[in-house]
């Protein structure tokens, strides 16, 4: 074991603060990574504040962070894909059983024995996993990804969660040229969804509660922008969408979006509000619509998404911050004031 510097939350109500955590020394199949950038996902805030207590209660201290890019500093003797000095990335998962049907299908995110990057049992240390708000991390090479060299690293970090979480359902539901696609909520996930829907050739419509984001939405690749509080603008799109991705972090009216789907259209939730959402079944019945959910994506698909981003030069639009500003960033996230992802420059942790 060795000591790593990190930022953690001590309780659901305490601000994140600097700490020291124990990491394992790399085993034969492990890759040790010096973390250069880590994105801030709204899931980090949900979990630091124990907002998902009903589903996955937070164990404290909690070190969030699952949008990690860095340089390999050490590899185990059996590691084949990486060598010292390589760029490497880690997303939301660090282990799975590798033997179940889900893992064999490349869908590790649905493995019953999935281990997430933080707040999950850590078989090596006996505690819980600690995430990327840290100077380093040690991960089995099966869960380490290759980052295209040409991508800006601060903007590439968020691809590991915001990127794959929006790319995967769009691929699953066949987003392509000729389809009309909606994106609800222009935050970290939403702005990546717009970039992907546009790159895949779909007619892309953004639904936002923030009038000030209209120009950005168009610049990011949207064909149309709808202010969701304006009933007239909303009514124009009734029954017209093939697919809508909802990336809102708080409770809101999903029925308004279900009613915007065409026959056989699908609304996928990737946003994970703390509270249950009421669904009007009649909205589903009459046009054989579906209402579904999706989490992240498998490792092979995450690599496919990273390669797609390399080809299309896609990264997140980031505001780079030092780790000392993480609590301020969380507050701004609760006010939808992020353009469009915070990316922590981990160099700042050296001077903490
Ligand atoms: P974020 O950057 O905070 O974006 C959320 C966006 O939701 C805001 O920017 C805002 O967009 C919109 N919004 C906020 N308050 C709203 C309200 N009252 N009514 C309607 N819209 C509102 O969050 P994020 O990091 O993208 O994460 C979004 C959600 O996805 C979180 O719940 C997160 O935990 C979840 N998530 C799920 C997965 C998965 O695998 N399924 C992965 C990562 C994250 P506008 O200003 O445009 O309205
Ligand atoms: Zn995330």
Short mmCIF file of C-alpha atoms and ligand atoms in Angstrom, two decimals:
data_model
loop_
_atom_site.label_atom_id
_atom_site.label_comp_id
_atom_site.label_asym_id
_atom_site.label_seq_id
_atom_site.Cartn_x
_atom_site.Cartn_y
_atom_site.Cartn_z
CA UNK A 1 0.00 0.00 0.00
CA UNK A 2 1.05 3.61 -0.47
CA UNK A 3 -0.40 7.00 0.47
CA UNK A 4 -2.11 9.14 -2.15
CA UNK A 5 -3.32 12.73 -1.82
CA UNK A 6 -7.05 13.18 -2.38
CA UNK A 7 -10.11 15.34 -1.72
CA UNK A 8 -12.92 13.72 0.22
CA UNK A 9 -16.26 14.44 1.83
CA UNK A 10 -16.29 13.41 5.51
CA UNK A 11 -20.10 13.54 5.85
CA UNK A 12 -23.12 14.32 3.68
CA UNK A 13 -23.04 17.94 4.78
CA UNK A 14 -19.34 18.72 5.01
CA UNK A 15 -17.46 20.42 2.18
CA UNK A 16 -14.81 18.36 0.42
CA UNK A 17 -11.35 18.77 1.93
CA UNK A 18 -7.86 17.49 1.45
CA UNK A 19 -6.97 14.10 2.86
CA UNK A 20 -4.62 11.16 2.47
CA UNK A 21 -5.87 7.77 1.34
CA UNK A 22 -4.30 4.33 1.05
CA UNK A 23 -4.01 2.88 -2.46
CA UNK A 24 -2.80 -0.63 -3.29
CA UNK A 25 0.54 -1.20 -4.96
CA UNK A 26 -0.07 -2.42 -8.51
CA UNK A 27 -0.64 -6.19 -8.82
CA UNK A 28 0.42 -8.16 -11.93
CA UNK A 29 -2.60 -7.01 -13.90
CA UNK A 30 -2.79 -3.43 -12.59
CA UNK A 31 -1.96 -0.08 -14.11
CA UNK A 32 -0.96 2.81 -11.86
CA UNK A 33 -1.94 6.20 -13.25
CA UNK A 34 -0.85 9.70 -12.28
CA UNK A 35 -4.12 11.62 -12.64
CA UNK A 36 -3.83 14.79 -14.74
CA UNK A 37 -7.50 15.79 -15.06
CA UNK A 38 -10.74 14.61 -13.48
CA UNK A 39 -14.16 15.84 -14.57
CA UNK A 40 -16.88 16.74 -12.07
CA UNK A 41 -20.09 14.79 -12.71
CA UNK A 42 -23.41 15.60 -11.04
CA UNK A 43 -23.26 12.00 -9.75
CA UNK A 44 -20.25 13.07 -7.65
CA UNK A 45 -22.45 15.67 -5.97
CA UNK A 46 -25.39 13.25 -5.56
CA UNK A 47 -23.10 10.78 -3.82
CA UNK A 48 -20.93 13.17 -1.79
CA UNK A 49 -24.22 14.46 -0.33
CA UNK A 50 -25.77 10.98 0.01
CA UNK A 51 -28.69 11.91 -2.26
CA UNK A 52 -28.92 8.33 -3.53
CA UNK A 53 -29.18 6.89 -0.01
CA UNK A 54 -32.11 4.66 -1.02
CA UNK A 55 -30.16 2.91 -3.79
CA UNK A 56 -26.49 3.20 -2.90
CA UNK A 57 -25.85 4.84 0.46
CA UNK A 58 -22.57 6.72 0.64
CA UNK A 59 -19.78 5.38 2.82
CA UNK A 60 -17.62 8.15 4.30
CA UNK A 61 -15.04 9.40 3.73
CA UNK A 62 -16.06 9.56 0.08
CA UNK A 63 -13.54 10.42 -2.66
CA UNK A 64 -15.63 11.10 -5.79
CA UNK A 65 -14.43 11.32 -9.40
CA UNK A 66 -14.95 8.97 -12.35
CA UNK A 67 -13.83 10.99 -15.35
CA UNK A 68 -10.11 10.34 -15.12
CA UNK A 69 -7.26 10.88 -17.57
CA UNK A 70 -3.58 10.63 -16.79
CA UNK A 71 -0.20 9.07 -17.50
CA UNK A 72 0.79 5.52 -16.67
CA UNK A 73 3.51 5.52 -14.01
CA UNK A 74 3.81 1.78 -13.38
CA UNK A 75 2.40 -1.48 -14.79
CA UNK A 76 2.21 -5.01 -13.35
CA UNK A 77 4.25 -7.79 -14.98
CA UNK A 78 1.21 -9.26 -16.75
CA UNK A 79 -0.07 -5.98 -18.23
CA UNK A 80 -0.16 -6.06 -22.04
CA UNK A 81 -2.08 -2.99 -23.21
CA UNK A 82 -0.14 -0.26 -21.38
CA UNK A 83 3.41 0.78 -20.58
CA UNK A 84 4.91 3.52 -18.46
CA UNK A 85 4.34 6.95 -20.00
CA UNK A 86 1.19 6.03 -21.96
CA UNK A 87 -1.92 8.16 -21.76
CA UNK A 88 -4.71 6.31 -19.98
CA UNK A 89 -8.27 6.89 -18.83
CA UNK A 90 -10.62 5.41 -16.24
CA UNK A 91 -14.37 5.89 -16.10
CA UNK A 92 -17.11 4.78 -13.72
CA UNK A 93 -16.14 1.11 -13.40
CA UNK A 94 -13.01 -0.55 -12.00
CA UNK A 95 -14.05 -4.22 -11.79
CA UNK A 96 -16.74 -6.79 -12.67
CA UNK A 97 -16.86 -10.58 -12.42
CA UNK A 98 -15.89 -11.09 -16.06
CA UNK A 99 -17.82 -14.36 -16.23
CA UNK A 100 -21.55 -13.50 -16.29
CA UNK A 101 -23.66 -13.07 -19.41
CA UNK A 102 -23.48 -9.29 -19.19
CA UNK A 103 -19.68 -9.26 -19.04
CA UNK A 104 -19.44 -11.78 -21.88
CA UNK A 105 -21.71 -9.52 -23.94
CA UNK A 106 -19.41 -6.55 -23.27
CA UNK A 107 -22.00 -4.95 -20.99
CA UNK A 108 -19.96 -4.85 -17.77
CA UNK A 109 -22.08 -1.93 -16.56
CA UNK A 110 -24.95 -4.39 -16.01
CA UNK A 111 -22.84 -7.08 -14.26
CA UNK A 112 -24.38 -8.07 -10.90
CA UNK A 113 -20.89 -7.87 -9.40
CA UNK A 114 -19.95 -4.53 -10.91
CA UNK A 115 -17.56 -2.39 -8.86
CA UNK A 116 -17.86 1.33 -9.44
CA UNK A 117 -14.84 3.63 -9.22
CA UNK A 118 -15.85 5.05 -5.85
CA UNK A 119 -18.12 4.15 -2.95
CA UNK A 120 -18.12 0.42 -3.79
CA UNK A 121 -16.50 -2.45 -1.84
CA UNK A 122 -12.77 -2.65 -2.58
CA UNK A 123 -11.58 -6.26 -2.38
CA UNK A 124 -7.93 -5.15 -2.26
CA UNK A 125 -8.11 -2.72 0.66
CA UNK A 126 -11.17 -4.06 2.47
CA UNK A 127 -12.70 -0.59 2.45
CA UNK A 128 -14.48 1.20 -0.36
CA UNK A 129 -13.14 2.31 -3.71
CA UNK A 130 -11.82 5.86 -3.94
CA UNK A 131 -12.28 7.92 -7.11
CA UNK A 132 -10.35 10.38 -9.18
CA UNK A 133 -10.18 13.49 -6.99
CA UNK A 134 -6.71 12.23 -6.21
CA UNK A 135 -3.13 12.36 -7.48
CA UNK A 136 -3.12 8.70 -8.60
CA UNK A 137 -5.20 5.56 -8.98
CA UNK A 138 -4.49 1.85 -9.46
CA UNK A 139 -6.87 -0.06 -11.75
CA UNK A 140 -6.94 -3.49 -13.41
CA UNK A 141 -5.97 -3.03 -17.07
CA UNK A 142 -9.33 -4.47 -18.21
CA UNK A 143 -10.91 -1.22 -17.02
CA UNK A 144 -8.30 1.19 -18.36
CA UNK A 145 -8.96 2.95 -21.66
CA UNK A 146 -6.77 4.41 -24.40
CA UNK A 147 -7.17 8.13 -25.02
CA UNK A 148 -6.57 9.36 -28.60
CA UNK A 149 -3.32 11.39 -28.42
CA UNK A 150 -4.67 14.39 -30.30
CA UNK A 151 -7.51 15.18 -27.88
CA UNK A 152 -7.19 17.99 -25.33
CA UNK A 153 -6.86 16.14 -22.04
CA UNK A 154 -8.94 18.46 -19.84
CA UNK A 155 -11.81 18.10 -22.31
CA UNK A 156 -11.23 14.37 -22.83
CA UNK A 157 -11.63 13.51 -19.13
CA UNK A 158 -15.46 13.95 -19.13
CA UNK A 159 -15.80 11.53 -22.05
CA UNK A 160 -15.33 8.67 -19.53
CA UNK A 161 -18.78 9.36 -18.03
CA UNK A 162 -20.68 12.21 -19.72
CA UNK A 163 -19.42 10.94 -23.09
CA UNK A 164 -20.21 7.25 -22.85
CA UNK A 165 -23.47 7.76 -20.92
CA UNK A 166 -24.93 9.72 -23.82
CA UNK A 167 -23.21 7.84 -26.68
CA UNK A 168 -24.33 4.38 -25.54
CA UNK A 169 -28.14 4.89 -25.54
CA UNK A 170 -27.95 6.78 -28.82
CA UNK A 171 -26.21 3.80 -30.43
CA UNK A 172 -28.64 1.39 -28.78
CA UNK A 173 -31.71 3.25 -30.02
CA UNK A 174 -30.34 3.81 -33.51
CA UNK A 175 -29.76 7.55 -33.60
CA UNK A 176 -28.70 8.35 -37.13
CA UNK A 177 -29.32 10.65 -40.09
CA UNK A 178 -33.03 11.15 -40.72
CA UNK A 179 -34.03 10.79 -37.04
CA UNK A 180 -35.37 13.59 -34.86
CA UNK A 181 -33.64 13.56 -31.49
CA UNK A 182 -34.31 15.60 -28.36
CA UNK A 183 -31.89 16.34 -25.54
CA UNK A 184 -33.36 17.52 -22.24
CA UNK A 185 -31.03 19.57 -19.99
CA UNK A 186 -27.92 21.26 -21.35
CA UNK A 187 -25.47 20.30 -18.63
CA UNK A 188 -22.43 18.03 -18.68
CA UNK A 189 -24.26 15.03 -20.12
CA UNK A 190 -26.65 17.08 -22.25
CA UNK A 191 -23.97 19.02 -24.07
CA UNK A 192 -22.16 15.79 -24.96
CA UNK A 193 -25.48 14.34 -26.18
CA UNK A 194 -25.88 17.31 -28.51
CA UNK A 195 -22.39 16.81 -29.93
CA UNK A 196 -23.00 13.11 -30.53
CA UNK A 197 -26.51 13.47 -31.98
CA UNK A 198 -25.18 16.10 -34.37
CA UNK A 199 -22.12 14.01 -35.32
CA UNK A 200 -24.40 11.00 -35.95
CA UNK A 201 -26.41 13.15 -38.37
CA UNK A 202 -29.71 13.46 -36.45
CA UNK A 203 -31.93 16.55 -36.42
CA UNK A 204 -31.18 17.66 -32.87
CA UNK A 205 -33.45 19.68 -30.59
CA UNK A 206 -32.36 20.92 -27.15
CA UNK A 207 -34.86 21.47 -24.34
CA UNK A 208 -33.50 23.84 -21.75
CA UNK A 209 -34.76 25.75 -18.71
CA UNK A 210 -31.99 28.34 -19.22
CA UNK A 211 -32.71 31.01 -21.87
CA UNK A 212 -29.05 32.06 -21.69
CA UNK A 213 -27.90 28.71 -23.13
CA UNK A 214 -29.64 29.08 -26.53
CA UNK A 215 -26.64 30.37 -28.49
CA UNK A 216 -24.37 27.75 -26.96
CA UNK A 217 -26.80 24.97 -27.83
CA UNK A 218 -26.76 26.03 -31.49
CA UNK A 219 -22.96 26.31 -31.46
CA UNK A 220 -22.69 22.83 -29.94
CA UNK A 221 -24.66 21.38 -32.87
CA UNK A 222 -28.37 21.75 -32.08
CA UNK A 223 -30.69 22.48 -35.01
CA UNK A 224 -33.38 23.93 -32.74
CA UNK A 225 -33.64 25.07 -29.13
CA UNK A 226 -36.84 24.96 -27.09
CA UNK A 227 -37.34 26.80 -23.80
CA UNK A 228 -39.15 24.13 -21.84
CA UNK A 229 -41.04 26.67 -19.71
CA UNK A 230 -42.69 28.11 -22.86
CA UNK A 231 -45.86 26.08 -23.53
CA UNK A 232 -46.23 27.41 -27.10
CA UNK A 233 -42.73 26.36 -28.09
CA UNK A 234 -43.28 22.95 -26.47
CA UNK A 235 -46.63 22.36 -28.23
CA UNK A 236 -45.06 22.70 -31.68
CA UNK A 237 -43.08 19.47 -31.19
CA UNK A 238 -45.88 17.19 -29.91
CA UNK A 239 -45.70 13.61 -31.24
CA UNK A 240 -42.67 14.22 -33.45
CA UNK A 241 -39.53 12.68 -31.91
CA UNK A 242 -37.93 9.32 -32.63
CA UNK A 243 -35.77 9.50 -29.52
CA UNK A 244 -35.32 11.80 -26.52
CA UNK A 245 -32.48 11.63 -24.01
CA UNK A 246 -33.30 13.15 -20.62
CA UNK A 247 -30.22 14.24 -18.66
CA UNK A 248 -31.86 16.28 -15.90
CA UNK A 249 -30.53 15.74 -12.36
CA UNK A 250 -33.66 16.73 -10.42
CA UNK A 251 -37.34 15.76 -10.36
CA UNK A 252 -39.27 17.22 -13.33
CA UNK A 253 -42.25 16.44 -15.57
CA UNK A 254 -41.23 13.60 -17.91
CA UNK A 255 -44.77 13.26 -19.29
CA UNK A 256 -44.28 16.45 -21.26
CA UNK A 257 -41.44 14.69 -23.12
CA UNK A 258 -43.19 11.33 -23.47
CA UNK A 259 -45.95 13.19 -25.30
CA UNK A 260 -43.40 14.56 -27.73
CA UNK A 261 -42.51 11.08 -28.99
CA UNK A 262 -43.82 9.77 -32.30
CA UNK A 263 -45.24 6.21 -32.52
CA UNK A 264 -42.66 3.72 -31.23
CA UNK A 265 -40.48 6.57 -30.01
CA UNK A 266 -38.36 6.16 -26.89
CA UNK A 267 -37.50 8.46 -24.01
CA UNK A 268 -34.35 7.30 -22.22
CA UNK A 269 -33.51 8.65 -18.77
CA UNK A 270 -29.84 9.03 -18.02
CA UNK A 271 -30.46 11.71 -15.42
CA UNK A 272 -30.80 10.16 -11.98
CA UNK A 273 -33.00 12.37 -9.75
CA UNK A 274 -33.21 11.43 -6.11
CA UNK A 275 -37.03 11.28 -6.16
CA UNK A 276 -39.29 8.87 -8.14
CA UNK A 277 -40.95 10.48 -11.18
CA UNK A 278 -44.69 10.01 -11.89
CA UNK A 279 -45.33 8.58 -15.37
CA UNK A 280 -48.71 8.83 -17.08
CA UNK A 281 -49.19 5.38 -18.63
CA UNK A 282 -51.67 6.65 -21.21
CA UNK A 283 -48.88 8.66 -22.80
CA UNK A 284 -47.13 5.36 -23.47
CA UNK A 285 -50.14 3.27 -24.53
CA UNK A 286 -51.51 5.31 -27.36
CA UNK A 287 -48.42 5.47 -29.51
CA UNK A 288 -46.63 2.33 -28.27
CA UNK A 289 -43.97 4.62 -26.82
CA UNK A 290 -41.33 3.43 -24.40
CA UNK A 291 -39.77 5.00 -21.35
CA UNK A 292 -36.40 3.53 -20.44
CA UNK A 293 -33.11 4.06 -18.67
CA UNK A 294 -29.44 3.49 -19.32
CA UNK A 295 -26.21 3.64 -17.35
CA UNK A 296 -22.81 4.46 -18.79
CA UNK A 297 -21.62 1.86 -21.34
CA UNK A 298 -19.39 -1.21 -21.54
CA UNK A 299 -15.62 -1.04 -21.84
CA UNK A 300 -15.52 -1.97 -25.55
CA UNK A 301 -18.18 0.64 -26.34
CA UNK A 302 -16.37 3.24 -24.24
CA UNK A 303 -13.24 2.64 -26.30
CA UNK A 304 -15.34 2.86 -29.48
CA UNK A 305 -16.73 6.21 -28.24
CA UNK A 306 -13.21 7.52 -27.46
CA UNK A 307 -12.03 6.51 -30.94
CA UNK A 308 -15.14 8.18 -32.45
CA UNK A 309 -14.22 11.34 -30.51
CA UNK A 310 -10.66 11.08 -31.83
CA UNK A 311 -11.95 10.86 -35.43
CA UNK A 312 -14.47 13.69 -35.04
CA UNK A 313 -12.34 15.80 -32.68
CA UNK A 314 -15.01 15.76 -29.97
CA UNK A 315 -14.26 16.72 -26.37
CA UNK A 316 -16.31 18.29 -23.59
CA UNK A 317 -16.44 22.09 -23.31
CA UNK A 318 -14.71 22.51 -19.98
CA UNK A 319 -14.03 25.10 -17.35
CA UNK A 320 -10.71 23.99 -15.85
CA UNK A 321 -10.47 24.57 -12.11
CA UNK A 322 -8.00 23.83 -9.33
CA UNK A 323 -9.20 21.25 -6.82
CA UNK A 324 -9.47 23.98 -4.19
CA UNK A 325 -12.55 25.27 -6.07
CA UNK A 326 -14.43 21.97 -6.02
CA UNK A 327 -16.99 23.06 -3.41
CA UNK A 328 -17.75 26.25 -5.33
CA UNK A 329 -18.14 24.12 -8.48
CA UNK A 330 -20.69 21.90 -6.71
CA UNK A 331 -22.73 24.96 -5.70
CA UNK A 332 -22.69 26.25 -9.27
CA UNK A 333 -23.78 22.83 -10.55
CA UNK A 334 -26.92 23.00 -8.38
CA UNK A 335 -27.75 26.30 -10.13
CA UNK A 336 -27.26 24.89 -13.69
CA UNK A 337 -24.31 27.28 -13.96
CA UNK A 338 -21.75 25.07 -15.68
CA UNK A 339 -20.43 25.57 -19.21
CA UNK A 340 -20.50 22.69 -19.65
CA UNK A 341 -18.28 20.54 -17.45
CA UNK A 342 -15.81 21.34 -14.71
CA UNK A 343 -12.49 19.58 -15.22
CA UNK A 344 -10.10 19.58 -12.27
CA UNK A 345 -6.44 20.22 -13.07
CA UNK A 346 -4.92 17.73 -10.66
CA UNK A 347 -1.58 19.53 -10.66
CA UNK A 348 -3.28 21.83 -8.12
CA UNK A 349 -3.38 19.00 -5.59
CA UNK A 350 0.41 19.08 -5.37
CA UNK A 351 0.22 22.54 -3.81
CA UNK A 352 -2.74 21.79 -1.57
P1 LIG B 1 -25.46 18.86 -14.77
O1 LIG B 1 -24.23 19.21 -15.51
O2 LIG B 1 -25.72 19.48 -13.45
O3 LIG B 1 -26.70 19.11 -15.78
C1 LIG B 1 -28.04 18.94 -15.42
C2 LIG B 1 -28.89 19.88 -16.26
O4 LIG B 1 -30.26 19.66 -15.93
C3 LIG B 1 -28.70 21.34 -15.97
O5 LIG B 1 -27.60 21.92 -16.61
C4 LIG B 1 -30.01 21.95 -16.47
O6 LIG B 1 -29.96 22.18 -17.87
C5 LIG B 1 -31.00 20.85 -16.21
N1 LIG B 1 -31.83 21.20 -15.05
C6 LIG B 1 -31.41 21.58 -13.84
N2 LIG B 1 -32.44 21.85 -13.02
C7 LIG B 1 -33.55 21.59 -13.74
C8 LIG B 1 -34.93 21.63 -13.47
N3 LIG B 1 -35.39 22.04 -12.27
N4 LIG B 1 -35.80 21.28 -14.43
C9 LIG B 1 -35.34 20.89 -15.62
N5 LIG B 1 -34.03 20.84 -15.96
C10 LIG B 1 -33.15 21.17 -15.02
O7 LIG B 1 -25.50 17.29 -14.51
P2 LIG B 1 -24.81 16.08 -15.31
O8 LIG B 1 -23.48 15.81 -14.73
O9 LIG B 1 -24.99 16.28 -16.75
O10 LIG B 1 -25.73 14.86 -14.79
C11 LIG B 1 -27.12 14.84 -15.06
C12 LIG B 1 -27.77 13.68 -14.36
O11 LIG B 1 -27.31 12.46 -14.96
C13 LIG B 1 -27.43 13.55 -12.88
O12 LIG B 1 -28.57 13.11 -12.18
C14 LIG B 1 -26.36 12.47 -12.85
O13 LIG B 1 -26.27 11.79 -11.64
C15 LIG B 1 -26.88 11.58 -13.94
N6 LIG B 1 -25.86 10.68 -14.52
C16 LIG B 1 -26.29 9.46 -14.91
C17 LIG B 1 -25.41 8.59 -15.53
C18 LIG B 1 -25.89 7.27 -16.03
O14 LIG B 1 -25.06 6.39 -16.25
N7 LIG B 1 -27.19 7.11 -16.23
C19 LIG B 1 -24.09 8.95 -15.69
C20 LIG B 1 -23.70 10.22 -15.29
C21 LIG B 1 -24.59 11.08 -14.71
P3 LIG B 1 -30.70 23.46 -18.50
O15 LIG B 1 -30.03 24.64 -17.87
O16 LIG B 1 -30.41 23.32 -19.96
O17 LIG B 1 -32.16 23.33 -18.19
ZN1 LIG B 2 -20.69 10.54 -14.01
#
